[in-house]
PDB file of C-alpha atoms in Angstrom:
ATOM      1  CA  UNK Y 724     140.189 109.018 -60.544  1.00  0.00           C
ATOM      2  CA  UNK Y 725     140.236 105.629 -58.885  1.00  0.00           C
ATOM      3  CA  UNK Y 726     137.051 104.763 -57.064  1.00  0.00           C
ATOM      4  CA  UNK Y 727     138.899 104.027 -53.825  1.00  0.00           C
ATOM      5  CA  UNK Y 728     140.407 107.541 -53.900  1.00  0.00           C
ATOM      6  CA  UNK Y 729     137.025 109.239 -54.363  1.00  0.00           C
ATOM      7  CA  UNK Y 730     134.669 107.137 -52.231  1.00  0.00           C
ATOM      8  CA  UNK Y 731     134.854 106.365 -48.541  1.00  0.00           C
ATOM      9  CA  UNK Y 732     132.921 103.447 -47.081  1.00  0.00           C
ATOM     10  CA  UNK Y 733     130.591 104.564 -44.304  1.00  0.00           C
ATOM     11  CA  UNK Y 734     127.636 103.141 -42.394  1.00  0.00           C
ATOM     12  CA  UNK Y 735     123.942 103.859 -41.884  1.00  0.00           C
ATOM     13  CA  UNK Y 736     121.517 102.894 -39.177  1.00  0.00           C
ATOM     14  CA  UNK Y 737     119.566  99.819 -40.230  1.00  0.00           C
ATOM     15  CA  UNK Y 738     122.216  98.188 -42.403  1.00  0.00           C
ATOM     16  CA  UNK Y 739     122.889  94.470 -42.062  1.00  0.00           C
ATOM     17  CA  UNK Y 740     125.806  92.166 -42.727  1.00  0.00           C
ATOM     18  CA  UNK Y 741     124.769  89.259 -44.975  1.00  0.00           C
ATOM     19  CA  UNK Y 742     127.264  86.601 -46.053  1.00  0.00           C
ATOM     20  CA  UNK Y 743     130.036  88.968 -45.028  1.00  0.00           C
ATOM     21  CA  UNK Y 744     128.797  91.909 -47.121  1.00  0.00           C
ATOM     22  CA  UNK Y 745     127.435  95.225 -45.830  1.00  0.00           C
ATOM     23  CA  UNK Y 746     123.889  95.766 -47.096  1.00  0.00           C
ATOM     24  CA  UNK Y 747     123.539  98.442 -48.283  1.00  0.00           C
ATOM     25  CA  UNK Y 748     127.105  99.521 -48.986  1.00  0.00           C
ATOM     26  CA  UNK Y 749     127.232 103.190 -47.962  1.00  0.00           C
ATOM     27  CA  UNK Y 750     129.592 105.371 -50.021  1.00  0.00           C
ATOM     28  CA  UNK Y 751     130.399 108.933 -48.999  1.00  0.00           C
ATOM     29  CA  UNK Y 752     132.784 111.503 -50.541  1.00  0.00           C
ATOM     30  CA  UNK Y 753     136.421 111.538 -49.498  1.00  0.00           C
ATOM     31  CA  UNK Y 754     136.445 115.319 -50.039  1.00  0.00           C
ATOM     32  CA  UNK Y 755     133.903 118.150 -50.267  1.00  0.00           C
ATOM     33  CA  UNK Y 756     133.236 117.622 -53.989  1.00  0.00           C
ATOM     34  CA  UNK Y 757     129.557 117.688 -55.003  1.00  0.00           C
ATOM     35  CA  UNK Y 758     127.423 115.984 -57.616  1.00  0.00           C
ATOM     36  CA  UNK Y 759     129.546 117.010 -60.646  1.00  0.00           C
ATOM     37  CA  UNK Y 760     132.583 115.263 -59.199  1.00  0.00           C
ATOM     38  CA  UNK Y 761     130.345 112.322 -58.294  1.00  0.00           C
ATOM     39  CA  UNK Y 762     129.072 112.119 -61.876  1.00  0.00           C
ATOM     40  CA  UNK Y 763     132.659 112.080 -63.178  1.00  0.00           C
ATOM     41  CA  UNK Y 764     133.655 109.391 -60.673  1.00  0.00           C
ATOM     42  CA  UNK Y 765     130.654 107.222 -61.565  1.00  0.00           C
ATOM     43  CA  UNK Y 766     131.410 107.532 -65.270  1.00  0.00           C
ATOM     44  CA  UNK Y 767     135.084 106.644 -64.747  1.00  0.00           C
ATOM     45  CA  UNK Y 768     134.290 103.670 -62.496  1.00  0.00           C
ATOM     46  CA  UNK Y 769     131.127 102.152 -63.967  1.00  0.00           C
ATOM     47  CA  UNK Y 770     132.299  98.558 -63.736  1.00  0.00           C
ATOM     48  CA  UNK Y 771     133.445  99.022 -60.136  1.00  0.00           C
ATOM     49  CA  UNK Y 772     130.083 100.535 -59.147  1.00  0.00           C
ATOM     50  CA  UNK Y 773     128.116  97.784 -60.891  1.00  0.00           C
ATOM     51  CA  UNK Y 774     130.206  95.122 -59.153  1.00  0.00           C
ATOM     52  CA  UNK Y 775     129.462  96.725 -55.779  1.00  0.00           C
ATOM     53  CA  UNK Y 776     125.731  96.858 -56.529  1.00  0.00           C
ATOM     54  CA  UNK Y 777     125.747  93.146 -57.381  1.00  0.00           C
ATOM     55  CA  UNK Y 778     127.939  92.133 -54.431  1.00  0.00           C
ATOM     56  CA  UNK Y 779     126.067  94.199 -51.819  1.00  0.00           C
ATOM     57  CA  UNK Y 780     122.537  94.106 -53.327  1.00  0.00           C
ATOM     58  CA  UNK Y 781     122.343  97.881 -52.906  1.00  0.00           C
ATOM     59  CA  UNK Y 782     124.622 100.934 -52.766  1.00  0.00           C
ATOM     60  CA  UNK Y 783     123.672 104.128 -50.907  1.00  0.00           C
ATOM     61  CA  UNK Y 784     125.432 107.293 -52.102  1.00  0.00           C
ATOM     62  CA  UNK Y 785     125.227 109.835 -49.281  1.00  0.00           C
ATOM     63  CA  UNK Y 786     126.663 113.298 -48.692  1.00  0.00           C
ATOM     64  CA  UNK Y 787     127.173 114.389 -52.307  1.00  0.00           C
ATOM     65  CA  UNK Y 788     124.788 117.380 -52.197  1.00  0.00           C
ATOM     66  CA  UNK Y 789     122.550 116.138 -55.026  1.00  0.00           C
ATOM     67  CA  UNK Y 790     119.806 118.776 -55.117  1.00  0.00           C
ATOM     68  CA  UNK Y 791     117.192 118.104 -57.774  1.00  0.00           C
ATOM     69  CA  UNK Y 792     115.951 115.964 -60.657  1.00  0.00           C
ATOM     70  CA  UNK Y 793     118.367 117.473 -63.189  1.00  0.00           C
ATOM     71  CA  UNK Y 794     121.389 116.657 -61.042  1.00  0.00           C
ATOM     72  CA  UNK Y 795     120.045 113.188 -60.316  1.00  0.00           C
ATOM     73  CA  UNK Y 796     119.503 112.642 -64.043  1.00  0.00           C
ATOM     74  CA  UNK Y 797     123.151 113.564 -64.655  1.00  0.00           C
ATOM     75  CA  UNK Y 798     124.198 110.775 -62.285  1.00  0.00           C
ATOM     76  CA  UNK Y 799     121.918 108.278 -64.011  1.00  0.00           C
ATOM     77  CA  UNK Y 800     123.399 109.232 -67.384  1.00  0.00           C
ATOM     78  CA  UNK Y 801     126.931 108.971 -65.971  1.00  0.00           C
ATOM     79  CA  UNK Y 802     126.343 105.367 -64.928  1.00  0.00           C
ATOM     80  CA  UNK Y 803     125.631 104.524 -68.568  1.00  0.00           C
ATOM     81  CA  UNK Y 804     123.038 101.813 -67.992  1.00  0.00           C
ATOM     82  CA  UNK Y 805     120.381 101.841 -70.752  1.00  0.00           C
ATOM     83  CA  UNK Y 806     116.936 103.194 -69.925  1.00  0.00           C
ATOM     84  CA  UNK Y 807     113.914 100.914 -69.640  1.00  0.00           C
ATOM     85  CA  UNK Y 808     110.383 102.337 -69.657  1.00  0.00           C
ATOM     86  CA  UNK Y 809     108.319 101.587 -66.587  1.00  0.00           C
ATOM     87  CA  UNK Y 810     105.304  99.335 -67.154  1.00  0.00           C
ATOM     88  CA  UNK Y 811     103.128  98.639 -64.145  1.00  0.00           C
ATOM     89  CA  UNK Y 812     100.207  99.723 -61.963  1.00  0.00           C
ATOM     90  CA  UNK Y 813     101.871 102.571 -60.042  1.00  0.00           C
ATOM     91  CA  UNK Y 814     100.812 106.126 -60.992  1.00  0.00           C
ATOM     92  CA  UNK Y 815     103.938 108.100 -61.964  1.00  0.00           C
ATOM     93  CA  UNK Y 816     104.806 111.407 -63.615  1.00  0.00           C
ATOM     94  CA  UNK Y 817     107.757 112.247 -65.850  1.00  0.00           C
ATOM     95  CA  UNK Y 818     110.019 114.863 -64.234  1.00  0.00           C
ATOM     96  CA  UNK Y 819     113.252 115.323 -66.203  1.00  0.00           C
ATOM     97  CA  UNK Y 820     115.256 113.256 -68.690  1.00  0.00           C
ATOM     98  CA  UNK Y 821     115.145 109.676 -67.435  1.00  0.00           C
ATOM     99  CA  UNK Y 822     113.691 110.657 -64.069  1.00  0.00           C
ATOM    100  CA  UNK Y 823     110.128 109.966 -62.893  1.00  0.00           C
ATOM    101  CA  UNK Y 824     108.272 110.301 -59.643  1.00  0.00           C
ATOM    102  CA  UNK Y 825     108.104 107.161 -57.566  1.00  0.00           C
ATOM    103  CA  UNK Y 826     104.647 105.729 -56.853  1.00  0.00           C
ATOM    104  CA  UNK Y 827     102.290 108.683 -56.346  1.00  0.00           C
ATOM    105  CA  UNK Y 828      99.749 106.650 -54.389  1.00  0.00           C
ATOM    106  CA  UNK Y 829      98.600 107.921 -50.975  1.00  0.00           C
ATOM    107  CA  UNK Y 830     101.520 108.382 -48.577  1.00  0.00           C
ATOM    108  CA  UNK Y 831      99.578 106.831 -45.713  1.00  0.00           C
ATOM    109  CA  UNK Y 832      99.531 103.446 -47.487  1.00  0.00           C
ATOM    110  CA  UNK Y 833     102.270 100.812 -47.427  1.00  0.00           C
ATOM    111  CA  UNK Y 834     103.553  99.831 -50.855  1.00  0.00           C
ATOM    112  CA  UNK Y 835     104.291  96.133 -50.584  1.00  0.00           C
ATOM    113  CA  UNK Y 836     107.669  94.577 -51.383  1.00  0.00           C
ATOM    114  CA  UNK Y 837     108.247  93.806 -55.057  1.00  0.00           C
ATOM    115  CA  UNK Y 838     110.855  93.448 -57.774  1.00  0.00           C
ATOM    116  CA  UNK Y 839     110.206  96.233 -60.275  1.00  0.00           C
ATOM    117  CA  UNK Y 840     108.229  94.951 -63.290  1.00  0.00           C
ATOM    118  CA  UNK Y 841     108.641  91.347 -62.126  1.00  0.00           C
ATOM    119  CA  UNK Y 842     105.547  90.196 -64.018  1.00  0.00           C
ATOM    120  CA  UNK Y 843     106.563  91.095 -67.569  1.00  0.00           C
ATOM    121  CA  UNK Y 844     109.213  89.723 -69.898  1.00  0.00           C
ATOM    122  CA  UNK Y 845     111.634  92.655 -69.717  1.00  0.00           C
ATOM    123  CA  UNK Y 846     112.406  94.104 -66.298  1.00  0.00           C
ATOM    124  CA  UNK Y 847     115.061  96.508 -64.982  1.00  0.00           C
ATOM    125  CA  UNK Y 848     118.428  95.309 -63.788  1.00  0.00           C
ATOM    126  CA  UNK Y 849     118.745  98.332 -61.501  1.00  0.00           C
ATOM    127  CA  UNK Y 850     116.359 100.710 -59.791  1.00  0.00           C
ATOM    128  CA  UNK Y 851     117.899 104.058 -58.779  1.00  0.00           C
ATOM    129  CA  UNK Y 852     116.100 106.205 -56.196  1.00  0.00           C
ATOM    130  CA  UNK Y 853     116.812 109.813 -55.215  1.00  0.00           C
ATOM    131  CA  UNK Y 854     115.494 111.585 -52.118  1.00  0.00           C
ATOM    132  CA  UNK Y 855     114.716 115.200 -53.001  1.00  0.00           C
ATOM    133  CA  UNK Y 856     112.469 115.857 -49.973  1.00  0.00           C
ATOM    134  CA  UNK Y 857     112.906 113.509 -46.994  1.00  0.00           C
ATOM    135  CA  UNK Y 858     109.708 112.822 -45.035  1.00  0.00           C
ATOM    136  CA  UNK Y 859     109.388 114.147 -41.474  1.00  0.00           C
ATOM    137  CA  UNK Y 860     108.342 110.697 -40.286  1.00  0.00           C
ATOM    138  CA  UNK Y 861     108.178 107.244 -41.901  1.00  0.00           C
ATOM    139  CA  UNK Y 862     108.464 106.944 -45.665  1.00  0.00           C
ATOM    140  CA  UNK Y 863     111.437 104.599 -45.632  1.00  0.00           C
ATOM    141  CA  UNK Y 864     112.173 102.437 -48.686  1.00  0.00           C
ATOM    142  CA  UNK Y 865     112.751  99.022 -47.108  1.00  0.00           C
ATOM    143  CA  UNK Y 866     114.360  96.369 -49.262  1.00  0.00           C
ATOM    144  CA  UNK Y 867     114.951  92.646 -48.930  1.00  0.00           C
ATOM    145  CA  UNK Y 868     117.729  90.396 -50.310  1.00  0.00           C
ATOM    146  CA  UNK Y 869     115.537  87.962 -52.223  1.00  0.00           C
ATOM    147  CA  UNK Y 870     117.714  84.888 -51.828  1.00  0.00           C
ATOM    148  CA  UNK Y 871     117.230  85.037 -48.071  1.00  0.00           C
ATOM    149  CA  UNK Y 872     113.465  84.667 -48.558  1.00  0.00           C
ATOM    150  CA  UNK Y 873     113.955  81.625 -50.796  1.00  0.00           C
ATOM    151  CA  UNK Y 874     116.383  80.031 -48.345  1.00  0.00           C
ATOM    152  CA  UNK Y 875     113.991  80.406 -45.433  1.00  0.00           C
ATOM    153  CA  UNK Y 876     110.902  79.384 -47.417  1.00  0.00           C
ATOM    154  CA  UNK Y 877     112.751  76.248 -48.573  1.00  0.00           C
ATOM    155  CA  UNK Y 878     113.695  75.453 -44.982  1.00  0.00           C
ATOM    156  CA  UNK Y 879     110.045  75.633 -43.848  1.00  0.00           C
ATOM    157  CA  UNK Y 880     108.074  74.621 -46.962  1.00  0.00           C
ATOM    158  CA  UNK Y 881     110.425  72.692 -49.265  1.00  0.00           C
ATOM    159  CA  UNK Y 882     107.696  70.748 -51.079  1.00  0.00           C
ATOM    160  CA  UNK Y 883     105.469  73.785 -51.649  1.00  0.00           C
ATOM    161  CA  UNK Y 884     108.339  75.929 -52.974  1.00  0.00           C
ATOM    162  CA  UNK Y 885     109.424  73.251 -55.425  1.00  0.00           C
ATOM    163  CA  UNK Y 886     105.854  72.538 -56.521  1.00  0.00           C
ATOM    164  CA  UNK Y 887     105.182  76.212 -57.217  1.00  0.00           C
ATOM    165  CA  UNK Y 888     108.444  76.507 -59.123  1.00  0.00           C
ATOM    166  CA  UNK Y 889     107.683  73.405 -61.177  1.00  0.00           C
ATOM    167  CA  UNK Y 890     104.027  74.184 -61.963  1.00  0.00           C
ATOM    168  CA  UNK Y 891     104.389  77.948 -62.235  1.00  0.00           C
ATOM    169  CA  UNK Y 892     102.260  80.892 -61.164  1.00  0.00           C
ATOM    170  CA  UNK Y 893      99.325  82.732 -62.718  1.00  0.00           C
ATOM    171  CA  UNK Y 894      98.641  86.375 -61.900  1.00  0.00           C
ATOM    172  CA  UNK Y 895      95.672  88.589 -62.706  1.00  0.00           C
ATOM    173  CA  UNK Y 896      95.364  92.328 -62.233  1.00  0.00           C
ATOM    174  CA  UNK Y 897      92.472  94.685 -62.932  1.00  0.00           C
ATOM    175  CA  UNK Y 898      93.082  98.275 -64.088  1.00  0.00           C
ATOM    176  CA  UNK Y 899      90.762 101.142 -64.918  1.00  0.00           C
ATOM    177  CA  UNK Y 900      90.963 103.100 -68.148  1.00  0.00           C
ATOM    178  CA  UNK Y 901      92.257 106.334 -66.603  1.00  0.00           C
ATOM    179  CA  UNK Y 902      94.762 106.993 -63.818  1.00  0.00           C
ATOM    180  CA  UNK Y 903      93.559 107.135 -60.224  1.00  0.00           C
ATOM    181  CA  UNK Y 904      96.201 108.716 -57.989  1.00  0.00           C
ATOM    182  CA  UNK Y 905      94.075 107.912 -54.939  1.00  0.00           C
ATOM    183  CA  UNK Y 906      95.309 104.337 -55.284  1.00  0.00           C
ATOM    184  CA  UNK Y 907      98.894 103.082 -55.129  1.00  0.00           C
ATOM    185  CA  UNK Y 908      97.916 100.699 -57.942  1.00  0.00           C
ATOM    186  CA  UNK Y 909      95.821 103.250 -59.770  1.00  0.00           C
ATOM    187  CA  UNK Y 910      97.631 103.560 -63.067  1.00  0.00           C
ATOM    188  CA  UNK Y 911      95.148 103.243 -65.935  1.00  0.00           C
ATOM    189  CA  UNK Y 912      95.752 100.939 -68.877  1.00  0.00           C
ATOM    190  CA  UNK Y 913      95.833 103.867 -71.341  1.00  0.00           C
ATOM    191  CA  UNK Y 914      98.839 105.333 -69.529  1.00  0.00           C
ATOM    192  CA  UNK Y 915     100.455 101.929 -68.937  1.00  0.00           C
ATOM    193  CA  UNK Y 916     100.269 100.946 -72.611  1.00  0.00           C
ATOM    194  CA  UNK Y 917     100.703 104.540 -73.888  1.00  0.00           C
ATOM    195  CA  UNK Y 918      97.616 104.288 -76.098  1.00  0.00           C
ATOM    196  CA  UNK Y 919      93.843 104.641 -75.864  1.00  0.00           C
ATOM    197  CA  UNK Y 920      93.347 102.195 -78.754  1.00  0.00           C
ATOM    198  CA  UNK Y 921      92.285  98.795 -77.423  1.00  0.00           C
ATOM    199  CA  UNK Y 922      93.711  96.842 -80.354  1.00  0.00           C
ATOM    200  CA  UNK Y 923      97.082  98.535 -79.943  1.00  0.00           C
ATOM    201  CA  UNK Y 924      96.936  97.982 -76.190  1.00  0.00           C
ATOM    202  CA  UNK Y 925      96.317  94.265 -76.760  1.00  0.00           C
ATOM    203  CA  UNK Y 926      99.304  94.059 -79.119  1.00  0.00           C
ATOM    204  CA  UNK Y 927     101.542  95.797 -76.610  1.00  0.00           C
ATOM    205  CA  UNK Y 928     100.260  93.561 -73.817  1.00  0.00           C
ATOM    206  CA  UNK Y 929     101.091  90.432 -75.815  1.00  0.00           C
ATOM    207  CA  UNK Y 930     104.593  91.776 -76.477  1.00  0.00           C
ATOM    208  CA  UNK Y 931     105.049  92.075 -72.715  1.00  0.00           C
ATOM    209  CA  UNK Y 932     103.841  88.516 -72.158  1.00  0.00           C
ATOM    210  CA  UNK Y 933     100.307  89.125 -70.928  1.00  0.00           C
ATOM    211  CA  UNK Y 934      96.754  88.483 -72.107  1.00  0.00           C
ATOM    212  CA  UNK Y 935      93.891  90.913 -71.568  1.00  0.00           C
ATOM    213  CA  UNK Y 936      90.136  90.698 -70.927  1.00  0.00           C
ATOM    214  CA  UNK Y 937      88.099  93.872 -71.450  1.00  0.00           C
ATOM    215  CA  UNK Y 938      85.577  94.683 -68.744  1.00  0.00           C
ATOM    216  CA  UNK Y 939      82.302  96.015 -70.156  1.00  0.00           C
ATOM    217  CA  UNK Y 940      81.125  97.964 -67.125  1.00  0.00           C
ATOM    218  CA  UNK Y 941      83.723 100.719 -66.790  1.00  0.00           C
ATOM    219  CA  UNK Y 942      86.160 100.424 -69.685  1.00  0.00           C
ATOM    220  CA  UNK Y 943      88.697  98.670 -67.490  1.00  0.00           C
ATOM    221  CA  UNK Y 944      90.838  95.662 -68.306  1.00  0.00           C
ATOM    222  CA  UNK Y 945      91.914  92.484 -66.567  1.00  0.00           C
ATOM    223  CA  UNK Y 946      95.457  91.400 -67.402  1.00  0.00           C
ATOM    224  CA  UNK Y 947      96.463  87.753 -67.102  1.00  0.00           C
ATOM    225  CA  UNK Y 948     100.083  86.687 -66.803  1.00  0.00           C
ATOM    226  CA  UNK Y 949     101.600  83.243 -66.593  1.00  0.00           C
ATOM    227  CA  UNK Y 950     102.950  80.808 -66.137  1.00  0.00           C
ATOM    228  CA  UNK Y 951     105.734  82.492 -64.173  1.00  0.00           C
ATOM    229  CA  UNK Y 952     108.454  80.996 -61.983  1.00  0.00           C
ATOM    230  CA  UNK Y 953     108.491  81.411 -58.223  1.00  0.00           C
ATOM    231  CA  UNK Y 954     112.287  81.760 -58.075  1.00  0.00           C
ATOM    232  CA  UNK Y 955     114.966  82.750 -60.577  1.00  0.00           C
ATOM    233  CA  UNK Y 956     118.744  82.396 -60.762  1.00  0.00           C
ATOM    234  CA  UNK Y 957     120.597  85.255 -62.456  1.00  0.00           C
ATOM    235  CA  UNK Y 958     124.247  85.298 -63.635  1.00  0.00           C
ATOM    236  CA  UNK Y 959     126.892  86.815 -61.386  1.00  0.00           C
ATOM    237  CA  UNK Y 960     124.963  86.404 -58.128  1.00  0.00           C
ATOM    238  CA  UNK Y 961     126.568  83.286 -56.643  1.00  0.00           C
ATOM    239  CA  UNK Y 962     123.907  80.930 -58.024  1.00  0.00           C
ATOM    240  CA  UNK Y 963     121.393  82.227 -55.504  1.00  0.00           C
ATOM    241  CA  UNK Y 964     117.702  81.461 -56.047  1.00  0.00           C
ATOM    242  CA  UNK Y 965     115.953  84.807 -55.913  1.00  0.00           C
ATOM    243  CA  UNK Y 966     112.365  85.097 -54.620  1.00  0.00           C
ATOM    244  CA  UNK Y 967     111.428  86.636 -57.978  1.00  0.00           C
ATOM    245  CA  UNK Y 968     107.656  86.800 -57.691  1.00  0.00           C
ATOM    246  CA  UNK Y 969     104.837  88.856 -56.239  1.00  0.00           C
ATOM    247  CA  UNK Y 970     102.768  86.097 -54.652  1.00  0.00           C
ATOM    248  CA  UNK Y 971     102.432  87.750 -51.253  1.00  0.00           C
ATOM    249  CA  UNK Y 972     101.668  91.176 -52.698  1.00  0.00           C
ATOM    250  CA  UNK Y 973      98.930  89.979 -55.074  1.00  0.00           C
ATOM    251  CA  UNK Y 974      97.423  86.901 -53.416  1.00  0.00           C
ATOM    252  CA  UNK Y 975      93.739  87.352 -52.602  1.00  0.00           C
ATOM    253  CA  UNK Y 976      93.679  91.146 -53.034  1.00  0.00           C
ATOM    254  CA  UNK Y 977      90.751  93.220 -54.282  1.00  0.00           C
ATOM    255  CA  UNK Y 978      92.250  93.988 -57.703  1.00  0.00           C
ATOM    256  CA  UNK Y 979      94.639  91.080 -58.077  1.00  0.00           C
ATOM    257  CA  UNK Y 980      95.209  87.385 -57.566  1.00  0.00           C
ATOM    258  CA  UNK Y 981      98.084  84.921 -57.524  1.00  0.00           C
ATOM    259  CA  UNK Y 982      97.408  81.214 -58.036  1.00  0.00           C
ATOM    260  CA  UNK Y 983      99.035  78.090 -59.406  1.00  0.00           C
ATOM    261  CA  UNK Y 984      99.298  78.304 -63.196  1.00  0.00           C
ATOM    262  CA  UNK Y 985      96.295  75.957 -63.507  1.00  0.00           C
ATOM    263  CA  UNK Y 986      94.169  78.332 -61.409  1.00  0.00           C
ATOM    264  CA  UNK Y 987      94.214  76.286 -58.214  1.00  0.00           C
ATOM    265  CA  UNK Y 988      94.695  78.098 -54.935  1.00  0.00           C
ATOM    266  CA  UNK Y 989      97.993  78.653 -53.170  1.00  0.00           C
ATOM    267  CA  UNK Y 990      97.579  77.778 -49.463  1.00  0.00           C
ATOM    268  CA  UNK Y 991      96.910  80.948 -47.484  1.00  0.00           C
ATOM    269  CA  UNK Y 992      99.112  79.826 -44.579  1.00  0.00           C
ATOM    270  CA  UNK Y 993     102.105  79.507 -46.922  1.00  0.00           C
ATOM    271  CA  UNK Y 994     101.514  83.023 -48.265  1.00  0.00           C
ATOM    272  CA  UNK Y 995     101.069  84.441 -44.764  1.00  0.00           C
ATOM    273  CA  UNK Y 996     104.284  82.897 -43.467  1.00  0.00           C
ATOM    274  CA  UNK Y 997     106.263  84.030 -46.520  1.00  0.00           C
ATOM    275  CA  UNK Y 998     105.019  87.551 -45.795  1.00  0.00           C
ATOM    276  CA  UNK Y 999     106.405  87.299 -42.274  1.00  0.00           C
ATOM    277  CA  UNK Y1000     109.751  86.075 -43.598  1.00  0.00           C
ATOM    278  CA  UNK Y1001     109.984  88.961 -46.063  1.00  0.00           C
ATOM    279  CA  UNK Y1002     109.330  91.488 -43.290  1.00  0.00           C
ATOM    280  CA  UNK Y1003     111.830  89.826 -40.966  1.00  0.00           C
ATOM    281  CA  UNK Y1004     114.533  90.016 -43.641  1.00  0.00           C
ATOM    282  CA  UNK Y1005     113.847  93.653 -44.549  1.00  0.00           C
ATOM    283  CA  UNK Y1006     116.477  96.376 -44.341  1.00  0.00           C
ATOM    284  CA  UNK Y1007     115.633 100.040 -43.999  1.00  0.00           C
ATOM    285  CA  UNK Y1008     117.285 103.377 -43.314  1.00  0.00           C
ATOM    286  CA  UNK Y1009     116.056 106.931 -42.818  1.00  0.00           C
ATOM    287  CA  UNK Y1010     116.154 108.962 -46.015  1.00  0.00           C
ATOM    288  CA  UNK Y1011     118.368 112.056 -45.980  1.00  0.00           C
ATOM    289  CA  UNK Y1012     118.123 114.864 -48.526  1.00  0.00           C
ATOM    290  CA  UNK Y1013     120.316 114.092 -51.534  1.00  0.00           C
ATOM    291  CA  UNK Y1014     120.555 110.337 -50.908  1.00  0.00           C
ATOM    292  CA  UNK Y1015     120.858 108.152 -54.012  1.00  0.00           C
ATOM    293  CA  UNK Y1016     120.093 104.444 -53.584  1.00  0.00           C
ATOM    294  CA  UNK Y1017     121.041 101.978 -56.331  1.00  0.00           C
ATOM    295  CA  UNK Y1018     119.272  98.632 -55.942  1.00  0.00           C
ATOM    296  CA  UNK Y1019     120.001  95.403 -57.795  1.00  0.00           C
ATOM    297  CA  UNK Y1020     116.451  94.763 -59.002  1.00  0.00           C
ATOM    298  CA  UNK Y1021     117.282  91.131 -59.775  1.00  0.00           C
ATOM    299  CA  UNK Y1022     118.324  90.522 -56.178  1.00  0.00           C
ATOM    300  CA  UNK Y1023     116.147  92.767 -54.003  1.00  0.00           C
ATOM    301  CA  UNK Y1024     112.490  93.372 -53.315  1.00  0.00           C
ATOM    302  CA  UNK Y1025     111.646  96.914 -52.228  1.00  0.00           C
ATOM    303  CA  UNK Y1026     108.636  98.802 -50.901  1.00  0.00           C
ATOM    304  CA  UNK Y1027     107.573 102.041 -49.195  1.00  0.00           C
ATOM    305  CA  UNK Y1028     106.605 102.581 -45.569  1.00  0.00           C
ATOM    306  CA  UNK Y1029     103.648 104.857 -44.768  1.00  0.00           C
ATOM    307  CA  UNK Y1030     104.791 108.455 -44.510  1.00  0.00           C
ATOM    308  CA  UNK Y1031     103.841 111.870 -43.287  1.00  0.00           C
ATOM    309  CA  UNK Y1032     104.028 114.547 -45.992  1.00  0.00           C
ATOM    310  CA  UNK Y1033     105.963 116.005 -47.609  1.00  0.00           C
ATOM    311  CA  UNK Y1034     107.963 113.226 -49.242  1.00  0.00           C
ATOM    312  CA  UNK Y1035     109.479 113.349 -52.720  1.00  0.00           C
ATOM    313  CA  UNK Y1036     111.507 110.406 -53.950  1.00  0.00           C
ATOM    314  CA  UNK Y1037     112.339 110.188 -57.651  1.00  0.00           C
ATOM    315  CA  UNK Y1038     113.291 107.089 -59.641  1.00  0.00           C
ATOM    316  CA  UNK Y1039     115.073 105.899 -62.770  1.00  0.00           C
ATOM    317  CA  UNK Y1040     114.874 102.331 -64.073  1.00  0.00           C
ATOM    318  CA  UNK Y1041     117.779 100.857 -66.013  1.00  0.00           C
ATOM    319  CA  UNK Y1042     118.494  97.689 -67.957  1.00  0.00           C
TER     320      UNK Y1042
END
């Protein structure tokens, strides 16, 4: 089946038009077919779907009656993009197949905008989210076309942007040994590196492009990453410079830091203003049960608004 015969283009509240493209592109069924027909259509039109994700930064599949993790996993498999294991600070639980819970940190906290796994050498090309239980209030997953942040930061701080890109960034993050689901960054290093052996954890950290310092007091670890670029240009995305960093999210925080690669401070006013720009450029919609959102992880930052319970959003990360 041709994609244009199966999918209808729709709209959602909160979408934007950027460089002539609807963001996100909302696709709904042309008939009453459910998730099995959707899986077949995705499998038959993989290249078309991927092109839409890249052109529109995100694609929202709505109205296909996707009910649970098993059905969501079938859609992920149908798309055919290879799996990539999540490595990062967010506490998560495996659910089914390639499906995991999204960040299990407290719902009342805002998860700041980020590219998934931006700090390590291998990061997902796509992040796929599925809403199994929509929250009664809040809990949106706002996302931001990264090139818009770079464009506006360059317009206001051209010298600082170029200096950070040229000199590079250094990040540090502190993690405990065991998971702490009371924190949105509470994933322990044993879970993150899938080992309780420190020597093996160090080897796996080096393979991901990070150094580690063991903390004697509580068995925790400080990870050090860098130098890293401030912006990146990826193929197939119109030569746009993506804001591919986590400076605002990590700068001056209790468990983390972001500095120049030589350890010197990044001006706080620059970080503050970039945070305002990111928020101003954000796009968000209200989750509906069964929604599937495919984000181009190379082109979009995403986060999570504070939410009332219950909320259950599942995730798969793909190369």
